[in-house]
Amino acid sequence: PTNAVAVEATAVTFNAAAAGIPYPAVWWLRNGVPVSGATNSSYTFLAALADHNAVFRLVASNQVNSISQVVTSSPATLTVIPDTVR
């Protein structure tokens, strides 16, 4: 994923790609903690001020020849701009 900028209360999407045979299980991390329900290569949510400077990564895991393979993407930081228009 790449760094993103979003205005507060607008949708932001992070995308990453994973491939393999079998296709890997994927999940998103926010500041190192798994995001509940975020198990696709794309993750969309409404940006909140609490998300400012949060770091997102995608983790992909599969098993080949009884050997577990796990990779983690590079970090992507979210900058959230306060919505000051009333």
Coordinates of N, CA and C in Angstrom, one line a residue:
P1 N 0.8 -1.2 0.0 CA 0.0 0.0 0.0 C 0.9 1.3 0.0
T2 N 0.3 2.4 -0.4 CA 1.0 3.6 -0.4 C 0.4 4.6 0.7
N3 N 1.2 5.6 1.1 CA 0.7 6.6 2.0 C -0.6 7.2 1.4
A4 N -1.5 7.7 2.3 CA -2.7 8.3 1.9 C -3.1 9.5 2.7
V5 N -3.8 10.4 2.1 CA -4.3 11.6 2.8 C -5.8 11.6 2.6
A6 N -6.6 11.9 3.7 CA -8.0 11.9 3.6 C -8.6 13.0 4.5
V7 N -9.6 13.6 4.1 CA -10.4 14.5 5.0 C -11.2 13.7 6.0
E8 N -11.2 14.2 7.2 CA -12.0 13.5 8.2 C -13.4 13.1 7.7
A9 N -13.9 11.9 8.0 CA -15.2 11.4 7.7 C -15.4 11.1 6.2
T10 N -14.3 11.0 5.5 CA -14.4 10.6 4.1 C -13.8 9.2 3.9
A11 N -14.2 8.5 2.9 CA -13.6 7.2 2.7 C -12.2 7.2 2.2
V12 N -11.4 6.3 2.8 CA -10.0 6.1 2.4 C -9.9 4.6 2.1
T13 N -9.1 4.3 1.0 CA -8.9 2.9 0.6 C -7.4 2.6 0.5
F14 N -7.0 1.5 1.1 CA -5.6 1.0 1.0 C -5.7 -0.3 0.1
N15 N -4.8 -0.4 -0.8 CA -4.7 -1.6 -1.7 C -3.3 -2.2 -1.7
A16 N -3.3 -3.5 -1.7 CA -2.0 -4.2 -1.8 C -2.3 -5.5 -2.6
A17 N -1.3 -6.1 -3.1 CA -1.5 -7.3 -3.9 C -0.7 -8.5 -3.2
A18 N -1.3 -9.6 -3.3 CA -0.7 -10.9 -2.8 C -1.0 -12.0 -3.8
A19 N -0.1 -12.9 -4.0 CA -0.3 -14.0 -5.0 C 0.4 -15.2 -4.5
G20 N -0.1 -16.3 -4.9 CA 0.6 -17.6 -4.6 C -0.4 -18.7 -4.8
I21 N 0.2 -19.9 -4.8 CA -0.6 -21.1 -5.0 C -0.3 -22.0 -3.8
P22 N -1.2 -22.3 -2.9 CA -2.6 -21.7 -2.9 C -2.6 -20.2 -2.6
Y23 N -3.7 -19.6 -3.0 CA -3.8 -18.1 -2.8 C -3.7 -17.9 -1.3
P24 N -2.9 -16.9 -0.9 CA -2.7 -16.7 0.6 C -3.9 -16.0 1.3
A25 N -4.0 -16.3 2.5 CA -4.9 -15.6 3.4 C -4.3 -14.2 3.6
V26 N -5.1 -13.2 3.6 CA -4.6 -11.8 3.9 C -5.4 -11.1 5.0
W27 N -4.7 -10.3 5.7 CA -5.4 -9.4 6.7 C -4.6 -8.1 6.8
W28 N -5.3 -7.1 7.3 CA -4.7 -5.8 7.5 C -4.4 -5.6 8.9
L29 N -3.3 -4.8 9.1 CA -2.9 -4.4 10.4 C -3.0 -2.9 10.5
R30 N -3.4 -2.4 11.6 CA -3.4 -0.9 11.9 C -2.6 -0.7 13.2
N31 N -1.4 -0.1 13.0 CA -0.5 0.1 14.1 C -0.1 -1.2 14.7
G32 N 0.1 -2.3 13.9 CA 0.5 -3.6 14.3 C -0.6 -4.5 14.9
V33 N -1.8 -4.0 14.9 CA -2.9 -4.8 15.4 C -3.9 -5.2 14.3
P34 N -4.3 -6.5 14.2 CA -5.2 -6.9 13.1 C -6.5 -6.1 13.2
V35 N -7.0 -5.7 12.0 CA -8.2 -5.0 11.9 C -9.3 -6.0 11.7
S36 N -10.3 -6.0 12.6 CA -11.4 -7.0 12.5 C -12.1 -6.9 11.2
G37 N -12.2 -8.1 10.5 CA -13.0 -8.2 9.3 C -12.2 -7.7 8.0
A38 N -11.0 -7.2 8.2 CA -10.3 -6.6 7.0 C -9.4 -7.8 6.4
T39 N -10.0 -8.6 5.6 CA -9.3 -9.8 5.1 C -9.4 -9.9 3.6
N40 N -9.3 -8.7 2.9 CA -9.2 -8.6 1.5 C -8.0 -7.8 1.1
S41 N -7.6 -7.9 -0.2 CA -6.4 -7.1 -0.6 C -6.7 -5.6 -0.6
S42 N -8.0 -5.2 -0.5 CA -8.4 -3.8 -0.4 C -9.1 -3.5 0.9
Y43 N -8.8 -2.4 1.6 CA -9.4 -2.1 2.8 C -9.9 -0.6 2.8
T44 N -11.2 -0.4 2.9 CA -11.8 0.9 2.8 C -12.6 1.2 4.2
F45 N -12.4 2.4 4.6 CA -13.1 2.8 5.9 C -13.2 4.3 5.9
L46 N -14.0 4.9 6.8 CA -14.2 6.3 6.9 C -13.0 6.8 7.8
A47 N -12.3 7.8 7.4 CA -11.2 8.3 8.1 C -11.7 9.1 9.3
A48 N -11.1 8.9 10.5 CA -11.4 9.6 11.7 C -10.1 10.3 12.2
L49 N -10.3 11.3 13.0 CA -9.1 12.0 13.5 C -8.2 11.1 14.2
A50 N -8.8 10.1 14.9 CA -8.0 9.1 15.6 C -7.1 8.2 14.7
D51 N -7.4 8.3 13.4 CA -6.6 7.5 12.4 C -5.4 8.3 11.9
H52 N -5.3 9.6 12.3 CA -4.1 10.4 11.8 C -2.8 9.8 12.2
N53 N -1.9 9.6 11.3 CA -0.6 9.0 11.4 C -0.7 7.5 11.7
A54 N -1.8 6.9 11.6 CA -1.9 5.4 11.8 C -1.1 4.7 10.6
V55 N -0.5 3.6 10.9 CA 0.3 2.9 9.9 C -0.4 1.6 9.6
F56 N -0.6 1.4 8.3 CA -1.3 0.2 7.8 C -0.4 -0.7 7.0
R57 N -0.6 -2.0 7.2 CA 0.2 -3.0 6.5 C -0.7 -4.2 6.1
L58 N -0.4 -4.9 5.0 CA -1.1 -6.1 4.6 C -0.2 -7.3 5.0
V59 N -0.7 -8.3 5.6 CA 0.0 -9.5 5.8 C -0.6 -10.6 5.0
A60 N 0.2 -11.4 4.3 CA -0.3 -12.5 3.5 C 0.4 -13.8 4.0
S61 N -0.4 -14.9 4.1 CA 0.2 -16.2 4.6 C -0.4 -17.3 3.8
N62 N 0.4 -18.3 3.5 CA -0.1 -19.6 2.9 C 0.9 -20.6 3.3
Q63 N 0.6 -21.9 2.9 CA 1.4 -23.0 3.3 C 1.8 -23.8 2.0
V64 N 3.0 -24.0 1.8 CA 3.5 -24.7 0.6 C 4.4 -25.9 1.1
N65 N 4.1 -27.1 0.7 CA 4.9 -28.2 1.1 C 5.0 -28.3 2.6
S66 N 4.0 -28.1 3.3 CA 3.9 -28.1 4.8 C 4.8 -27.0 5.5
I67 N 5.2 -26.0 4.7 CA 6.0 -24.9 5.2 C 5.2 -23.7 5.2
S68 N 5.0 -23.0 6.3 CA 4.2 -21.8 6.4 C 5.1 -20.6 5.9
Q69 N 4.4 -19.8 5.0 CA 5.1 -18.6 4.4 C 4.2 -17.4 4.8
V70 N 4.9 -16.4 5.4 CA 4.2 -15.2 5.8 C 5.0 -14.0 5.4
V71 N 4.4 -13.1 4.7 CA 5.1 -11.8 4.4 C 4.2 -10.6 4.8
T72 N 4.9 -9.5 5.1 CA 4.2 -8.3 5.5 C 4.6 -7.2 4.5
S73 N 3.6 -6.4 4.1 CA 3.9 -5.3 3.2 C 4.7 -4.2 3.9
S74 N 5.2 -3.3 3.1 CA 5.8 -2.1 3.6 C 4.7 -1.3 4.3
P75 N 5.0 -0.4 5.2 CA 4.0 0.4 5.8 C 3.5 1.5 5.0
A76 N 2.2 1.9 5.2 CA 1.5 3.0 4.6 C 0.9 3.9 5.7
T77 N 1.3 5.1 5.7 CA 0.8 6.0 6.8 C -0.4 6.9 6.3
L78 N -1.4 7.0 7.1 CA -2.6 7.8 6.8 C -2.5 9.2 7.5
T79 N -2.6 10.2 6.7 CA -2.7 11.6 7.2 C -4.2 12.0 7.1
V80 N -4.8 12.4 8.2 CA -6.2 12.8 8.2 C -6.3 14.3 8.5
I81 N -6.9 15.0 7.6 CA -7.1 16.4 7.6 C -8.4 16.7 8.3
P82 N -8.4 17.5 9.4 CA -9.7 17.8 10.0 C -10.7 18.5 9.1
D83 N -12.0 18.2 9.2 CA -13.0 18.8 8.4 C -13.5 20.0 9.2
T84 N -13.1 21.2 8.8 CA -13.4 22.4 9.5 C -14.6 23.2 8.9
V85 N -15.2 22.6 7.9 CA -16.4 23.2 7.3 C -17.6 22.8 8.0
R86 N -18.4 23.7 8.5 CA -19.7 23.3 9.3 C -20.8 23.2 8.4

